[in-house]
Amino acid sequence: MTKNAAKFCIIVWTAIILAVPHFGPLPANAEIPAAGNCYSGRMPLKSGDIEISLCLYDKSFFILGQSQMAKGRQRSRDLCGKWRLVGGNSILRLSNSHGFEQKLNIGTGGLYGDFFAGQSALPKSLILKKKSFEKIPFSGSGLLRQKGDSLSLVEAASGRTIASRISAIENFAELAGKMKESLGDGKPLFAEARLAPETGGGKILALRHVSDKLPGMVKDKSTARAGSFREDVENEVWSVDIPGTGQASCRFTPLAGKRSSGSKGKKKRPEKNGGDEQEKGGLLEISAPGFRLEARYHIKKSRFDIKMDKNEISRLAALGAEEFAQDLLAVESWQLEDNVLVLKGANIPDIVLTKLGKTS
């Protein structure tokens, strides 16, 4: 995606935000959104009605599509990212790594939100009603790599990995051209593509653009953070929901850090935006009746890692918590949202922890 095109998409889709979401209790007869649900709505306009569709997939992946038939031409835009429930399951939150965020109220008739018909138009209230589930093809971009006879694309907005056999990609030969040699040598390329979601990933249907110039937005994985891990996360008690186990308490306990080689007797100058925690870590403990998990966490620059011993993983598998453990091992970054700590990874659902208070 070109720089101007990326900027245009961010401007357009950032405008699609819920004006004032309510955080009241969920109506008794409202259906809580889940993976496998799709919704749609129509915004009537003189220039041509806009059709809006939203589908929720596994691993918290969503596709939000907008299409309009105006002056005999079909115009469409796609957006993808991760979804999760907030506000006591009364709000559906959509977001991605490009800065997009929208919150939709969950009501008895579906999902309620305010949508913008254009960059300068006033928002219009719209109800997205539930419809039959479908796998919506969409446009995405990211790093493209080849392994054997397959290509994989790490979609930049959502982090979802999408792969296909080269023979199934309809225009690979003519579009990749001379860059096929670079892919064969293991070098990543930037690609815009037409994609289709599948359980656990997706398919690359066709390539639209391939380049050996990697935009800054996909070169490095940067941690999504706000606040100080030391001040706002450690020594707090958190609550996390473990599938099959229920609510558990969670603690991040810092361990004494070691000075890096060559820095004896000198203190590292703190950098802005949490630079004093460029290299540190501690013990992660999660416990519930009949359940306990111990792991190590490590923060270094933009990386946030969680590691567990093999014996611990095997023990958790015996307890039926292997998938939760594997999700923890795939965490790459953290983010604070008020009293909520979100652990994020490319191909996992967001792990959401709610603050309960200080440790005793």
Coordinates of C-alpha atoms in Angstrom, one line a residue:
M1 CA 0.0 0.0 0.0
T2 CA 1.5 3.4 -1.0
K3 CA 2.0 6.0 1.7
N4 CA -0.8 8.3 0.4
A5 CA -3.2 5.3 0.1
A6 CA -2.4 4.2 3.7
K7 CA -2.9 7.7 5.0
F8 CA -6.3 8.0 3.1
C9 CA -7.5 4.7 4.5
I10 CA -6.6 5.7 8.1
I11 CA -8.4 9.0 7.7
V12 CA -11.5 7.4 6.3
W13 CA -11.7 4.6 8.7
T14 CA -10.7 6.6 11.8
A15 CA -13.7 8.7 11.1
I16 CA -15.9 5.6 11.5
I17 CA -16.1 5.8 15.3
L18 CA -18.9 5.5 17.8
A19 CA -19.8 8.9 19.1
V20 CA -20.8 8.2 22.7
P21 CA -20.8 4.5 23.5
H22 CA -22.9 3.5 26.6
F23 CA -21.5 1.3 29.2
G24 CA -24.7 0.2 30.9
P25 CA -25.7 -3.4 31.6
L26 CA -26.3 -5.7 28.7
P27 CA -30.1 -6.0 27.8
A28 CA -31.5 -9.3 29.1
N29 CA -32.5 -10.5 25.6
A30 CA -29.4 -9.2 23.7
E31 CA -27.2 -11.8 22.0
I32 CA -23.5 -11.5 22.9
P33 CA -21.3 -11.4 19.6
A34 CA -19.0 -14.4 19.1
A35 CA -16.7 -15.8 16.4
G36 CA -18.9 -17.0 13.6
N37 CA -21.3 -14.0 13.7
C38 CA -21.9 -11.6 10.8
Y39 CA -23.8 -8.3 10.8
S40 CA -24.9 -5.9 8.1
G41 CA -26.7 -2.6 7.7
R42 CA -27.5 -0.1 5.0
M43 CA -27.0 3.7 5.1
P44 CA -29.3 5.5 2.6
L45 CA -27.7 8.3 0.7
K46 CA -28.7 10.4 -2.4
S47 CA -25.4 9.4 -4.1
G48 CA -26.1 5.7 -3.5
D49 CA -26.8 3.6 -0.5
I50 CA -23.7 2.4 1.5
E51 CA -23.7 -1.3 2.5
I52 CA -21.7 -2.0 5.7
S53 CA -20.9 -5.6 6.7
L54 CA -19.0 -6.9 9.8
C55 CA -17.9 -10.5 10.3
L56 CA -16.2 -11.9 13.4
Y57 CA -13.8 -14.8 13.0
D58 CA -11.7 -17.0 15.2
K59 CA -8.7 -15.7 17.1
S60 CA -10.5 -12.3 17.5
F61 CA -10.1 -11.4 13.8
F62 CA -12.7 -9.2 12.1
I63 CA -13.4 -7.8 8.7
L64 CA -15.4 -4.6 8.3
G65 CA -16.5 -3.9 4.7
Q66 CA -18.1 -0.8 3.1
S67 CA -19.4 -0.8 -0.4
Q68 CA -21.4 1.8 -2.5
M69 CA -22.8 1.9 -6.0
A70 CA -22.5 5.5 -7.1
K71 CA -22.8 6.8 -10.6
G72 CA -22.8 3.3 -12.0
R73 CA -19.5 2.4 -10.3
Q74 CA -19.0 0.1 -7.4
R75 CA -16.7 1.5 -4.7
S76 CA -15.6 -0.6 -1.7
R77 CA -13.2 -0.4 1.2
D78 CA -12.1 -3.1 3.6
L79 CA -10.7 -2.9 7.1
C80 CA -9.5 -5.8 9.4
G81 CA -8.1 -6.1 12.8
K82 CA -9.0 -7.6 16.2
W83 CA -12.3 -7.6 18.1
R84 CA -13.1 -8.1 21.8
L85 CA -15.9 -7.5 24.2
V86 CA -15.6 -4.7 26.8
G87 CA -17.9 -2.8 29.3
G88 CA -19.3 -6.0 30.9
N89 CA -19.9 -7.5 27.4
S90 CA -22.1 -4.5 26.5
I91 CA -19.6 -3.1 23.9
L92 CA -18.0 -4.7 20.9
R93 CA -14.6 -3.1 20.4
L94 CA -12.8 -3.2 17.0
S95 CA -9.2 -2.0 16.5
N96 CA -6.1 -2.6 14.5
S97 CA -2.4 -1.7 14.6
H98 CA -2.9 1.2 12.1
G99 CA -4.7 3.2 14.8
F100 CA -8.3 2.4 13.9
E101 CA -10.8 1.9 16.8
Q102 CA -14.6 1.7 16.9
K103 CA -17.0 0.7 19.7
L104 CA -20.4 -0.7 18.9
N105 CA -23.2 -1.0 21.5
I106 CA -24.7 -4.4 21.8
G107 CA -28.5 -4.2 21.9
T108 CA -31.6 -6.3 21.4
G109 CA -31.7 -5.6 17.6
G110 CA -28.0 -6.1 16.9
L111 CA -25.1 -3.7 17.0
Y112 CA -25.6 0.1 17.3
G113 CA -23.1 2.7 16.1
D114 CA -22.5 6.0 14.3
F115 CA -20.9 5.8 10.9
F116 CA -19.6 8.5 8.6
A117 CA -20.6 8.5 5.0
G118 CA -17.5 10.4 3.9
Q119 CA -14.6 12.5 5.3
S120 CA -16.7 15.7 5.5
A121 CA -20.2 14.2 6.2
L122 CA -21.9 14.2 9.6
P123 CA -22.2 10.8 11.3
K124 CA -25.4 8.7 10.9
S125 CA -26.7 6.2 13.4
L126 CA -27.0 2.7 12.0
I127 CA -28.0 -0.7 13.3
L128 CA -26.0 -3.7 12.1
K129 CA -28.4 -6.7 12.2
K130 CA -27.3 -10.2 12.5
K131 CA -27.2 -12.2 9.2
S132 CA -25.9 -15.6 8.1
F133 CA -22.2 -16.3 8.5
E134 CA -20.0 -15.9 5.5
K135 CA -16.3 -15.7 4.6
I136 CA -15.9 -12.2 3.2
P137 CA -12.9 -11.7 0.8
F138 CA -11.0 -8.5 1.6
S139 CA -8.0 -6.4 0.7
G140 CA -4.9 -6.5 2.9
S141 CA -1.2 -5.9 2.8
G142 CA 1.9 -6.9 4.7
L143 CA 5.1 -9.0 4.5
L144 CA 5.1 -11.7 1.9
R145 CA 7.5 -14.7 2.2
Q146 CA 8.0 -18.0 0.3
K147 CA 8.6 -21.4 1.9
G148 CA 8.8 -24.2 -0.6
D149 CA 5.8 -24.1 -2.9
S150 CA 3.8 -21.8 -0.5
L151 CA 3.5 -18.1 0.1
S152 CA 2.6 -16.6 3.4
L153 CA 1.5 -13.0 4.1
V154 CA 1.5 -11.5 7.6
E155 CA -1.3 -9.0 7.3
A156 CA -0.1 -5.7 8.8
A157 CA -3.3 -4.3 10.3
S158 CA -4.2 -7.5 12.2
G159 CA -1.0 -9.5 12.4
R160 CA -2.9 -12.6 11.0
T161 CA -0.8 -15.0 9.0
I162 CA -2.4 -16.0 5.7
A163 CA -0.9 -18.6 3.4
S164 CA -1.6 -20.4 0.1
R165 CA 0.2 -22.6 -2.4
I166 CA 1.7 -20.6 -5.2
S167 CA -0.3 -22.6 -7.7
A168 CA -3.5 -21.4 -6.1
I169 CA -2.7 -17.7 -6.5
E170 CA -4.2 -16.7 -9.8
N171 CA -1.7 -14.0 -10.9
F172 CA 1.5 -14.9 -9.1
A173 CA 3.6 -15.5 -12.2
E174 CA 3.0 -12.3 -14.0
L175 CA 2.9 -10.0 -11.0
A176 CA 5.9 -11.2 -9.0
G177 CA 8.1 -11.2 -12.1
K178 CA 11.8 -10.7 -11.3
M179 CA 11.0 -10.6 -7.6
K180 CA 10.3 -14.3 -7.6
E181 CA 14.1 -14.8 -7.2
S182 CA 14.2 -12.7 -4.1
L183 CA 11.3 -14.7 -2.6
G184 CA 13.0 -17.9 -3.4
D185 CA 16.1 -16.7 -1.6
G186 CA 14.0 -16.1 1.5
K187 CA 13.8 -12.3 1.3
P188 CA 10.5 -10.8 2.3
L189 CA 8.6 -8.5 0.0
F190 CA 5.8 -6.1 0.6
A191 CA 2.5 -7.1 -1.0
E192 CA -1.0 -5.8 -1.4
A193 CA -3.4 -8.7 -2.0
R194 CA -6.9 -10.0 -2.2
L195 CA -7.4 -12.4 0.7
A196 CA -10.1 -14.7 2.1
P197 CA -10.4 -15.7 5.8
E198 CA -10.3 -19.3 6.9
T199 CA -10.2 -21.0 10.3
G200 CA -6.8 -20.2 11.8
G201 CA -5.6 -18.1 8.9
G202 CA -6.8 -17.5 5.3
K203 CA -6.0 -17.8 1.6
I204 CA -4.2 -15.5 -0.7
L205 CA -6.5 -15.2 -3.7
A206 CA -4.5 -12.8 -5.9
L207 CA -1.7 -10.3 -5.6
R208 CA -2.3 -6.7 -6.5
H209 CA 1.1 -5.2 -6.0
V210 CA 4.5 -6.5 -5.0
S211 CA 7.5 -4.4 -4.0
D212 CA 11.0 -4.9 -2.5
K213 CA 10.6 -1.6 -0.6
L214 CA 9.2 -2.3 2.8
P215 CA 7.1 0.5 4.3
G216 CA 8.0 1.5 7.9
M217 CA 4.6 0.3 9.1
V218 CA 5.6 -3.4 8.4
K219 CA 9.3 -3.4 8.9
D220 CA 9.4 -4.0 12.6
K221 CA 7.0 -5.2 15.3
S222 CA 6.6 -2.4 17.8
T223 CA 5.0 -2.9 21.1
A224 CA 1.7 -1.2 21.7
R225 CA 2.0 0.4 25.1
A226 CA 0.8 3.2 27.2
G227 CA 2.1 3.9 30.7
S228 CA 4.9 2.3 32.7
F229 CA 4.9 -1.5 33.2
R230 CA 6.8 -1.0 36.5
E231 CA 4.5 1.6 37.9
D232 CA 1.1 0.5 36.4
V233 CA 1.3 -3.2 36.0
E234 CA 3.8 -4.8 38.4
N235 CA 2.7 -5.4 42.1
E236 CA -1.0 -5.1 41.1
V237 CA -3.5 -7.9 41.3
W238 CA -5.2 -8.6 38.0
S239 CA -8.1 -10.9 36.9
V240 CA -8.1 -12.9 33.8
D241 CA -10.6 -15.3 32.3
I242 CA -9.2 -18.8 31.4
P243 CA -11.3 -20.9 29.0
G244 CA -12.5 -24.0 30.8
T245 CA -11.2 -22.7 34.2
G246 CA -13.0 -19.4 34.8
Q247 CA -11.7 -16.3 36.5
A248 CA -8.1 -16.4 37.9
S249 CA -6.0 -13.9 39.7
C250 CA -2.7 -12.8 38.1
R251 CA 0.4 -11.0 39.4
F252 CA 3.6 -9.7 37.7
T253 CA 6.3 -9.7 40.3
P254 CA 9.6 -7.9 39.3
L255 CA 12.9 -9.7 39.9
A256 CA 16.2 -7.9 40.6
G257 CA 17.7 -6.8 37.3
K258 CA 21.3 -7.4 36.2
R259 CA 23.6 -4.7 34.9
S260 CA 24.5 -5.2 31.3
S261 CA 28.2 -5.9 30.4
G262 CA 30.3 -2.8 30.1
S263 CA 28.0 -0.6 32.3
K264 CA 29.6 -1.4 35.6
G265 CA 29.4 1.5 38.0
K266 CA 27.3 3.5 35.6
K267 CA 23.6 4.1 35.5
K268 CA 21.8 3.9 32.2
R269 CA 20.3 7.3 31.3
P270 CA 16.5 6.9 31.3
E271 CA 14.9 7.3 27.9
K272 CA 11.6 8.9 27.1
N273 CA 8.4 6.8 27.0
G274 CA 9.5 4.2 29.6
G275 CA 13.1 4.0 28.6
D276 CA 14.1 3.1 32.1
E277 CA 12.6 -0.3 31.6
Q278 CA 14.4 -1.2 28.4
E279 CA 15.6 -4.5 29.9
K280 CA 13.8 -6.1 32.8
G281 CA 11.5 -8.9 33.8
G282 CA 10.0 -11.0 36.5
L283 CA 7.7 -13.8 37.5
L284 CA 4.1 -14.2 36.2
E285 CA 1.8 -16.1 38.5
I286 CA -1.8 -17.0 37.6
S287 CA -3.9 -18.9 40.1
A288 CA -7.5 -20.1 40.6
P289 CA -9.1 -23.0 42.7
G290 CA -7.4 -26.1 41.4
F291 CA -5.2 -24.2 38.9
R292 CA -1.8 -22.6 39.0
L293 CA 0.5 -21.2 36.3
E294 CA 4.0 -19.9 36.6
A295 CA 6.0 -18.2 33.8
R296 CA 8.7 -15.7 33.3
Y297 CA 8.2 -12.3 31.5
H298 CA 10.9 -10.2 29.9
I299 CA 10.7 -6.7 28.5
K300 CA 13.5 -5.4 26.2
K301 CA 13.0 -2.4 24.1
S302 CA 10.0 -3.1 21.9
R303 CA 9.7 -6.8 22.8
F304 CA 7.5 -8.4 25.5
D305 CA 8.1 -12.1 26.0
I306 CA 6.6 -14.8 28.2
K307 CA 8.4 -18.1 28.6
M308 CA 7.5 -21.3 30.4
D309 CA 9.4 -24.6 31.1
K310 CA 8.4 -27.6 29.1
N311 CA 7.2 -29.4 32.2
E312 CA 4.9 -26.5 33.1
I313 CA 3.4 -26.6 29.6
S314 CA 2.8 -30.3 29.9
R315 CA 1.2 -29.9 33.3
L316 CA -1.1 -27.1 31.9
A317 CA -2.0 -29.4 29.0
A318 CA -3.1 -32.1 31.4
L319 CA -5.4 -29.4 33.1
G320 CA -7.0 -28.6 29.8
A321 CA -5.2 -25.1 29.5
E322 CA -2.7 -25.9 26.8
E323 CA -4.3 -23.4 24.3
F324 CA -4.2 -20.6 26.9
A325 CA -0.6 -21.4 27.7
Q326 CA 0.3 -21.3 24.0
D327 CA -1.4 -18.0 23.6
L328 CA 0.7 -16.6 26.5
L329 CA 3.9 -17.8 24.8
A330 CA 2.8 -16.0 21.6
V331 CA 2.4 -12.6 23.3
E332 CA 4.6 -9.9 21.8
S333 CA 3.4 -6.6 23.3
W334 CA 1.3 -5.0 26.1
Q335 CA -1.1 -2.1 26.3
L336 CA -2.9 -0.3 29.1
E337 CA -6.5 0.9 28.6
D338 CA -7.7 2.6 31.9
N339 CA -7.8 -0.3 34.4
V340 CA -7.4 -3.0 31.7
L341 CA -4.1 -4.6 30.6
V342 CA -4.1 -6.1 27.2
L343 CA -1.5 -8.7 26.1
K344 CA -1.2 -8.8 22.3
G345 CA 0.2 -11.2 19.7
A346 CA 0.0 -11.6 16.0
N347 CA -2.0 -14.8 15.7
I348 CA -3.8 -15.0 19.1
P349 CA -6.8 -13.3 20.6
D350 CA -6.1 -10.3 22.9
I351 CA -5.6 -11.6 26.5
V352 CA -7.5 -9.1 28.7
L353 CA -6.7 -8.6 32.4
T354 CA -8.7 -6.4 34.7
K355 CA -7.1 -4.6 37.6
L356 CA -8.3 -5.6 41.0
G357 CA -5.9 -3.7 43.3
K358 CA -2.4 -3.7 44.9
T359 CA -0.7 -6.9 46.2
S360 CA -0.5 -7.1 49.9

